[in-house]
Short mmCIF file of C-alpha atoms in Angstrom, two decimals:
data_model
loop_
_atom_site.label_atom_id
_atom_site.label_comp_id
_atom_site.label_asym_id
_atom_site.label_seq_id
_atom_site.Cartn_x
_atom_site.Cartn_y
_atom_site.Cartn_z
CA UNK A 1 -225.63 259.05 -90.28
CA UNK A 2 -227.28 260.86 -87.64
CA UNK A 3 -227.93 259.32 -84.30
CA UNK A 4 -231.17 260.83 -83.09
CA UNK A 5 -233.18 261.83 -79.65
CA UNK A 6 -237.20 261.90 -80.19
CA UNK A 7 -238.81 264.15 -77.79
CA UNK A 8 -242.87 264.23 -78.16
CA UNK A 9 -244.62 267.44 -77.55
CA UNK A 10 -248.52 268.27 -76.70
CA UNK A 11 -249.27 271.56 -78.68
CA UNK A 12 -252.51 274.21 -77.93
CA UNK A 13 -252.53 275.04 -81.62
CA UNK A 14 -250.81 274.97 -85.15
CA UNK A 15 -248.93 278.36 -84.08
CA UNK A 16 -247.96 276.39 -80.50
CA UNK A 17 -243.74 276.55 -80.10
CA UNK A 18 -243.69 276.34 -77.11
CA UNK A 19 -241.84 272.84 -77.19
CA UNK A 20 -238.90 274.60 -78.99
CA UNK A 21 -238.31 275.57 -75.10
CA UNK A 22 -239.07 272.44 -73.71
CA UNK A 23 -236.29 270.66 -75.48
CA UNK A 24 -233.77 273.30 -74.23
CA UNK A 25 -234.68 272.79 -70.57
CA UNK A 26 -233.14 269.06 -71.88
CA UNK A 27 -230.63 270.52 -72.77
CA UNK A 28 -230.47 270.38 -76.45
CA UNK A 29 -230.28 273.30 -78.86
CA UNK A 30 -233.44 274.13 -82.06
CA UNK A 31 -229.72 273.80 -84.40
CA UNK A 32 -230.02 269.64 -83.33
CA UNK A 33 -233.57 269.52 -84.73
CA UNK A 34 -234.00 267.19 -88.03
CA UNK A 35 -237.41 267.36 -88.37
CA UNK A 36 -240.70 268.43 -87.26
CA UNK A 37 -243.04 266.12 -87.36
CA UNK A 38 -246.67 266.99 -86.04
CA UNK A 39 -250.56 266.70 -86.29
CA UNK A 40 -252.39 269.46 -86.73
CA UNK A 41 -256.47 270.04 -85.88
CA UNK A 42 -257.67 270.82 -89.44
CA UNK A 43 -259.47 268.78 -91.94
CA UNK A 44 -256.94 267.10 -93.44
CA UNK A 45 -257.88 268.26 -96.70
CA UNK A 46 -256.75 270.90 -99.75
CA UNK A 47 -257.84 273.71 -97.96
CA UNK A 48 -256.48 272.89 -94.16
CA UNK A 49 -254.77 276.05 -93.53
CA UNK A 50 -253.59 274.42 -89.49
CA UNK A 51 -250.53 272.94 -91.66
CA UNK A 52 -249.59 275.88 -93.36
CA UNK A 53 -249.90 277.73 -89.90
CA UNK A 54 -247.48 275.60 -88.39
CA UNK A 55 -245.40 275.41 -91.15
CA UNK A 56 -244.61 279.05 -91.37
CA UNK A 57 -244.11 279.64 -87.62
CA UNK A 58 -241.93 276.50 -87.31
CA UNK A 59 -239.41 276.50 -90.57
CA UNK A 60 -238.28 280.21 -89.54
CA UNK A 61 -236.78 278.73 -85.81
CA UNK A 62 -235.48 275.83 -87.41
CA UNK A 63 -232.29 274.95 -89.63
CA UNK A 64 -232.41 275.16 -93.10
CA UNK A 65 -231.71 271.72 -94.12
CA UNK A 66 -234.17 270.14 -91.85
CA UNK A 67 -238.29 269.22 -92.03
CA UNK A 68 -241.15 269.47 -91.55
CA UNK A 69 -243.86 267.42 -91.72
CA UNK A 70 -247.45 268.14 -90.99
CA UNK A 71 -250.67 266.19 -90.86
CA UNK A 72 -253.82 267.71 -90.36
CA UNK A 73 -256.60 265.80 -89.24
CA UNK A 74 -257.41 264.81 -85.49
CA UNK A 75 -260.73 262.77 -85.52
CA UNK A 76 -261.66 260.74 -82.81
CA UNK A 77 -259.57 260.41 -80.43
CA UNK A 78 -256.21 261.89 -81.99
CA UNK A 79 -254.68 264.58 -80.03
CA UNK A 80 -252.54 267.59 -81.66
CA UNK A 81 -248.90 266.74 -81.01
CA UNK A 82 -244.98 267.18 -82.78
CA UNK A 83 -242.30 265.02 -82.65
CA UNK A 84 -239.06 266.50 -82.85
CA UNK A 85 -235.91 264.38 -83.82
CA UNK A 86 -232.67 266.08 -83.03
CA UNK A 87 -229.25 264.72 -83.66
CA UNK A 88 -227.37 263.83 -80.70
CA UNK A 89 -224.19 265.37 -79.61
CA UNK A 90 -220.47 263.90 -80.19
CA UNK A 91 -220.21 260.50 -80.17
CA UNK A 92 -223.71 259.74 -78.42
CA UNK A 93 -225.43 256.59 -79.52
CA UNK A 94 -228.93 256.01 -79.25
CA UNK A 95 -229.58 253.08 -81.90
CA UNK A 96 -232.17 254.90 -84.14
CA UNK A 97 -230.37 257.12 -86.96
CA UNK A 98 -232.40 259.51 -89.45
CA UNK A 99 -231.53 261.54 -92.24
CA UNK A 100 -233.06 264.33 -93.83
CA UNK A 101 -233.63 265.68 -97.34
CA UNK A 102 -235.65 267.93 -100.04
CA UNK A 103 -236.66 267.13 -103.35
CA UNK A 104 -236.14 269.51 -105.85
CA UNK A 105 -239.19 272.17 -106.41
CA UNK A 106 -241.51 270.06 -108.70
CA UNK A 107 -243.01 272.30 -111.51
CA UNK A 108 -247.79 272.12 -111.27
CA UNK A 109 -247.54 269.62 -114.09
CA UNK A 110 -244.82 267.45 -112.27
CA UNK A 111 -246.99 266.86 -109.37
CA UNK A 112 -248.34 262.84 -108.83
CA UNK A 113 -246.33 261.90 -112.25
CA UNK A 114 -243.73 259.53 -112.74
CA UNK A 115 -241.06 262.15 -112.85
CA UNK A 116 -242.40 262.85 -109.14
CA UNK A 117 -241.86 259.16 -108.15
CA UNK A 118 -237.98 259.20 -109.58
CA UNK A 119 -237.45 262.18 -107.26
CA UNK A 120 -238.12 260.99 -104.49
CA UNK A 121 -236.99 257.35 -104.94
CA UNK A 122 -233.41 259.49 -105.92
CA UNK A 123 -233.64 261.19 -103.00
CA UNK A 124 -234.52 258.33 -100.61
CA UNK A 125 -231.60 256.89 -102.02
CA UNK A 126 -229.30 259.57 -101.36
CA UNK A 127 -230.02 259.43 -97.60
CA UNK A 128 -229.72 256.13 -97.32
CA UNK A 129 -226.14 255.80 -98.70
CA UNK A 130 -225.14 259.01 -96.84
CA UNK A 131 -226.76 256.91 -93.32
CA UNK A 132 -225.08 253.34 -94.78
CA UNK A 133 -227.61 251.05 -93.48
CA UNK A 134 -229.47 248.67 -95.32
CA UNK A 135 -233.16 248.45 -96.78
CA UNK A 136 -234.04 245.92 -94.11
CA UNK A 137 -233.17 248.60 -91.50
CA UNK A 138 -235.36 251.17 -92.72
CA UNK A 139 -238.27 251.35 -91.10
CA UNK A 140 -239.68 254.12 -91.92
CA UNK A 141 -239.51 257.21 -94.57
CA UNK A 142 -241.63 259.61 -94.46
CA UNK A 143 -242.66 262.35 -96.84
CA UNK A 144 -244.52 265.37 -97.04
CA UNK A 145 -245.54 266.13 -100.66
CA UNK A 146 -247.42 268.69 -102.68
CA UNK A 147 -250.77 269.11 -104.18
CA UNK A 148 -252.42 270.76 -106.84
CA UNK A 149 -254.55 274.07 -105.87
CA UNK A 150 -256.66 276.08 -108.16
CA UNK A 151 -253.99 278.35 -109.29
CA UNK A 152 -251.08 275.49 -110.22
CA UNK A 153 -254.24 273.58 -112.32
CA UNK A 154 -254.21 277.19 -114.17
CA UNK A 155 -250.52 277.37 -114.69
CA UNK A 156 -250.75 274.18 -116.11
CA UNK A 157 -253.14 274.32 -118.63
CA UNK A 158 -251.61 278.06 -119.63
CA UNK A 159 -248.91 276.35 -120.48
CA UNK A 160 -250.50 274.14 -122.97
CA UNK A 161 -250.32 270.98 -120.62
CA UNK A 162 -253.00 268.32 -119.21
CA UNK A 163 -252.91 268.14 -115.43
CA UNK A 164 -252.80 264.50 -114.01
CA UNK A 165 -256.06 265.18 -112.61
CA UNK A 166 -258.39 268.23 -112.69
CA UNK A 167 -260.12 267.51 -109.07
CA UNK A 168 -257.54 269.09 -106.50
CA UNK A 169 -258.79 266.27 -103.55
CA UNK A 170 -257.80 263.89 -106.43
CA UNK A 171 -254.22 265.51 -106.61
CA UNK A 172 -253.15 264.41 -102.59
CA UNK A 173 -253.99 261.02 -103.59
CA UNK A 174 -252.07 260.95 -106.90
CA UNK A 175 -249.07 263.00 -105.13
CA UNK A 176 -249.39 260.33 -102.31
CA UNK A 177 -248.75 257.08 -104.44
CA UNK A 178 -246.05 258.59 -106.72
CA UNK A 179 -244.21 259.22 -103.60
CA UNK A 180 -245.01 255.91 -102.49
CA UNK A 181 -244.13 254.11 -105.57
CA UNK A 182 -240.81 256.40 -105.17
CA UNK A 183 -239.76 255.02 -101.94
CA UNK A 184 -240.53 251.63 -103.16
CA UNK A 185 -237.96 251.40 -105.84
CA UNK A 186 -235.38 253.11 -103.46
CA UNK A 187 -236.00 250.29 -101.01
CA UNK A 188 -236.15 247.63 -103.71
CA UNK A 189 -239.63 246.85 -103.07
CA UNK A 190 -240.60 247.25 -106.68
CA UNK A 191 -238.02 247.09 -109.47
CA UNK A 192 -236.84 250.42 -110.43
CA UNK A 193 -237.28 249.61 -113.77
CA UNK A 194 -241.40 249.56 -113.51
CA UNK A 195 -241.59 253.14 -112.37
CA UNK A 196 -242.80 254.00 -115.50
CA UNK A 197 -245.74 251.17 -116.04
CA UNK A 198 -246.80 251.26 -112.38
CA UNK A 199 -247.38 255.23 -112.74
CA UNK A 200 -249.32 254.64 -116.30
CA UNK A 201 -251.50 251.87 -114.75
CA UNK A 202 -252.04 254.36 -111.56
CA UNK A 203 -253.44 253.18 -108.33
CA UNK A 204 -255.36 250.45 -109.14
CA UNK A 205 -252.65 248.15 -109.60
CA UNK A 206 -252.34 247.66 -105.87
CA UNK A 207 -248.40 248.63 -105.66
CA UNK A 208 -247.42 249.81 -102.19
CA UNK A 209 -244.52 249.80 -99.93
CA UNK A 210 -244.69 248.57 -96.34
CA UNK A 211 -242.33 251.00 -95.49
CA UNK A 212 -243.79 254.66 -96.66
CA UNK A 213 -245.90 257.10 -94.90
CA UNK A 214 -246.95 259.79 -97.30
CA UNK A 215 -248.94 262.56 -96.70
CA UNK A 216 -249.72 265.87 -99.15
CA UNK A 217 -250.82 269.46 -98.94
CA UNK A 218 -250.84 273.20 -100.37
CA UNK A 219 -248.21 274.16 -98.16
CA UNK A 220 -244.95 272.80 -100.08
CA UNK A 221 -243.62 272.95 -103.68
CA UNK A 222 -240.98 270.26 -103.35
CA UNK A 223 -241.21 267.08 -100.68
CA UNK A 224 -239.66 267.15 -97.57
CA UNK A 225 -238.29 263.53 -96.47
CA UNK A 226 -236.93 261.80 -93.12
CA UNK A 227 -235.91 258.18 -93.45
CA UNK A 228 -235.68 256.33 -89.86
CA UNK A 229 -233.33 253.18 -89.56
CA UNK A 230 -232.99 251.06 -86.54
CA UNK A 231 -229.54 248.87 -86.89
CA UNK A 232 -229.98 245.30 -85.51
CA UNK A 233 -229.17 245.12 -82.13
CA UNK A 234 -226.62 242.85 -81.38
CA UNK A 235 -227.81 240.85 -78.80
CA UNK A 236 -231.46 239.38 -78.35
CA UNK A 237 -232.63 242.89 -77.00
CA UNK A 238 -231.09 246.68 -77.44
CA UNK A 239 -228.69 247.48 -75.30
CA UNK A 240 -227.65 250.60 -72.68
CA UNK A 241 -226.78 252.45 -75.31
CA UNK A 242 -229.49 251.56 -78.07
CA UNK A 243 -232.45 253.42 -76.08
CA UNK A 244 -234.04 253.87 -78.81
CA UNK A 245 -235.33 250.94 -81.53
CA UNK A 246 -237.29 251.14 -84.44
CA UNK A 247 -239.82 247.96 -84.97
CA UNK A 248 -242.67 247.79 -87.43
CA UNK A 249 -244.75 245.54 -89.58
CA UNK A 250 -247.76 246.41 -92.13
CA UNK A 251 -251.63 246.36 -91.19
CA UNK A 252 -253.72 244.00 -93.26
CA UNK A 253 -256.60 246.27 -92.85
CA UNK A 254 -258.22 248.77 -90.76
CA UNK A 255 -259.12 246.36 -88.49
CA UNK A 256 -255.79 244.37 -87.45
CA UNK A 257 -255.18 244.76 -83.83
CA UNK A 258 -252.65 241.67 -84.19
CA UNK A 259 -250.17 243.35 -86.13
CA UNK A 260 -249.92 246.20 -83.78
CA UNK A 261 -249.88 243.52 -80.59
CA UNK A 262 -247.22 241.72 -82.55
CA UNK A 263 -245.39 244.50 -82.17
CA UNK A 264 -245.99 245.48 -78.78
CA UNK A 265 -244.94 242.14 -77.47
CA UNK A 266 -241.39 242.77 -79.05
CA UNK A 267 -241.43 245.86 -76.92
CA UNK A 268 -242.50 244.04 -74.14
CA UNK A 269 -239.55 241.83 -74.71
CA UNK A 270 -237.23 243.98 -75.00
CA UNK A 271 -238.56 245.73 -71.56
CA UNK A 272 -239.12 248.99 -73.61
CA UNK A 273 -241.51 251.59 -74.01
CA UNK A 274 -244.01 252.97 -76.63
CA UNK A 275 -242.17 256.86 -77.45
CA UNK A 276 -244.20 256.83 -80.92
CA UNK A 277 -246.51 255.28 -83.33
CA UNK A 278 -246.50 256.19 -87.11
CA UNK A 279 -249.34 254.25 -89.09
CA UNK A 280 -251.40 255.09 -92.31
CA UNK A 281 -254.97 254.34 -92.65
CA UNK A 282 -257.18 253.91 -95.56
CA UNK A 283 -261.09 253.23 -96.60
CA UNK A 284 -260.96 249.84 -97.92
CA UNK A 285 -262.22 251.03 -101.45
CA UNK A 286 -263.86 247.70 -101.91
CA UNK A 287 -266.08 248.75 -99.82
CA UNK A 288 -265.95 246.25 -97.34
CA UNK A 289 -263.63 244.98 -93.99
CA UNK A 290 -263.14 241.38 -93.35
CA UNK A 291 -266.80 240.53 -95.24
CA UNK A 292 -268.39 243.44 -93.44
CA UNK A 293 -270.11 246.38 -95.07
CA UNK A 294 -268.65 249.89 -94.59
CA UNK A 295 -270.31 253.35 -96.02
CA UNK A 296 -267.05 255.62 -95.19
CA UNK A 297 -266.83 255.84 -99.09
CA UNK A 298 -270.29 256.63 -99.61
CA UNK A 299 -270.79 258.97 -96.73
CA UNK A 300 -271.83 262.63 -98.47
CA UNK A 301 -271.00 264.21 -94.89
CA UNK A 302 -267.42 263.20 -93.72
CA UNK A 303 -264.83 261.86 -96.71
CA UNK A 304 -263.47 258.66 -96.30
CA UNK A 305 -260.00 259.83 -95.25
CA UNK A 306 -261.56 261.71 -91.98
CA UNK A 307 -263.38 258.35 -91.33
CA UNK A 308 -260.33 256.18 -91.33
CA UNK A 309 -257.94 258.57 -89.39
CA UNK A 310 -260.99 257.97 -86.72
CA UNK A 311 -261.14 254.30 -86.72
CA UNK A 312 -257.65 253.80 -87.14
CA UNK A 313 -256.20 255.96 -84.80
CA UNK A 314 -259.26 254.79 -82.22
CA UNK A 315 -258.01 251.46 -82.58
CA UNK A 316 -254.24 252.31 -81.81
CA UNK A 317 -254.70 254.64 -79.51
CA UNK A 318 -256.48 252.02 -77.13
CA UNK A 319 -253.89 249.26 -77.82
CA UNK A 320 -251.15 251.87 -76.70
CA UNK A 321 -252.90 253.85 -74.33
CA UNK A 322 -251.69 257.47 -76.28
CA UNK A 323 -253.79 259.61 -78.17
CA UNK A 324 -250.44 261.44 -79.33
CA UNK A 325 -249.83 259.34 -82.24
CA UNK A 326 -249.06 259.99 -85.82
CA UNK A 327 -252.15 258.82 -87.86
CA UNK A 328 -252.40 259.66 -91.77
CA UNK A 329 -253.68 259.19 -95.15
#
């Protein structure tokens, strides 16, 4: 189990790396980083070339075994940031621990299947036993996963094989829940055992995990994963050396500002500070919020997804007073 520092980083542009300096006037070392964790100012969609930017310039300076995990999409208000977790040094504790991993390299006709979903739920597992904490400490894992492009729906169907969908948009989405649905039956949210059912029945079927923040793209072959776990602290508040502390809670909707002030006033509590906020937004794809009519589903402009990074990250941002927060689909 790693004990990590965050450090939170304004960037100019996907190719920006200029914080891998910053952290070393802190004196830490790019061979501490875990993961890179940013969002970038494309569209968020198959073709949003801003992540594969940063990618590339970032993995080179980085070690081999750690992440990265890029976002694009900065509507509204959202600012173009990274987030860099780094291990601290010798016995250093700061009372948030992470771990890192990679799936293996899923084959074009692997991608948003079942046998995606048991990858990553293995691998979520993995990192949790190597970090020994609990399910209820994990507050977070977070995964980067890939998508089908023109050329992997070709592969596929040379091969003789169906594609789970033939719409690439389609693919993030169906890459998105079967990582989901992974980390859900690593965390024991759904029985391990229904992996199978819950990926025939597909997303309908309303399975989620409160815990997962899944995001997709053309720039990876396998899925890049950092689980965040935040030990109980053993008093009523963290202590010295806990500086760090991990608190979260799902978001009934679009809409709920009291979740993320329920939060808040635990931080107030505990006489801390907001260092990050990672939250996923969606269209409500009934259509409607709280009994109110919304067209971000039916708007022929802007997709739905650009629409609810906006309002979601509009509505954070103000309760938190950053516009460097991690906002995604």
């Amino acid at each position: 189990m790693a004990s990590v520092q965050i450090f939170k980083f304004s960037i100019s542009s996907p190719a920006d790396i200029s914080p891998l300096q910053k952290i070393q006037e802190a004196g830490y070392d790019p061979s501490q980083i875990l993961a890179v964790v940013g969002k970038t100012e494309g569209n968020g969609c198959v073709n949003d070339f801003s992540r594969t930017l940063a990618s590339a310039v970032w993995e080179p300076l980085i070690p081999a075994d750690a992440v990265t995990v890029f976002s694009g999409g900065t509507e509204g208000v959202l600012s173009p940031h990274v987030t860099l977790f780094l291990r601290e040094t010798g016995d250093a504790t700061t009372g948030l621990s992470a771990s890192v991993g990679h799936t293996r390299t899923l084959a074009p006709h692997e991608v948003g299947t079942e046998e995606q979903a048991r990858q990553v739920a293995t691998t979520v597992a993995q990192l949790m036993r190597q970090m020994d904490v609990t399910t209820e400490q994990v507050h977070l894992v977070l995964v980067k996963c890939p998508l089908l492009t023109s050329d992997k729906l070709q592969a596929i169907r040379a091969q003789g094989m169906v594609p789970i969908t033939s719409d690439t948009y389609e693919s993030m989405a169906r890459s998105r829940y079967a990582s989901a649905i992974g980390i859900a039956a690593a965390l024991g949210e759904v029985p391990e055992g229904d992996v199978p059912a819950i990926m025939r029945q597909g997303q309908g079927e309303h399975r989620w995990s409160a815990k997962a923040s899944c995001s997709s793209g053309a720039e990876l072959d396998d899925c890049h994963i950092l689980v965040l776990a935040s030990p109980a602290p053993t008093s009523s508040s963290p202590t010295r050396q806990q500086r760090l502390h991990a608190v979260s809670r799902p978001m009934a909707d679009a809409m709920d500002a009291a979740s993320l002030l329920h939060l808040l006033d635990q931080v107030r509590k505990d006489a801390g500070e907001v260092v990050q906020v990672f939250a996923k937004a969606e269209a409500d794809p009934s259509g409607r919020v709280r009994g109110f009519r919304h067209t971000m589903n039916t708007d022929s402009d802007i997709h739905s997804t650009r629409h609810a990074r906006a309002a979601v990250g509009g509505l954070i941002a103000g309760l938190v007073s950053d516009a460097e927060i991690y906002i995604t689909i």
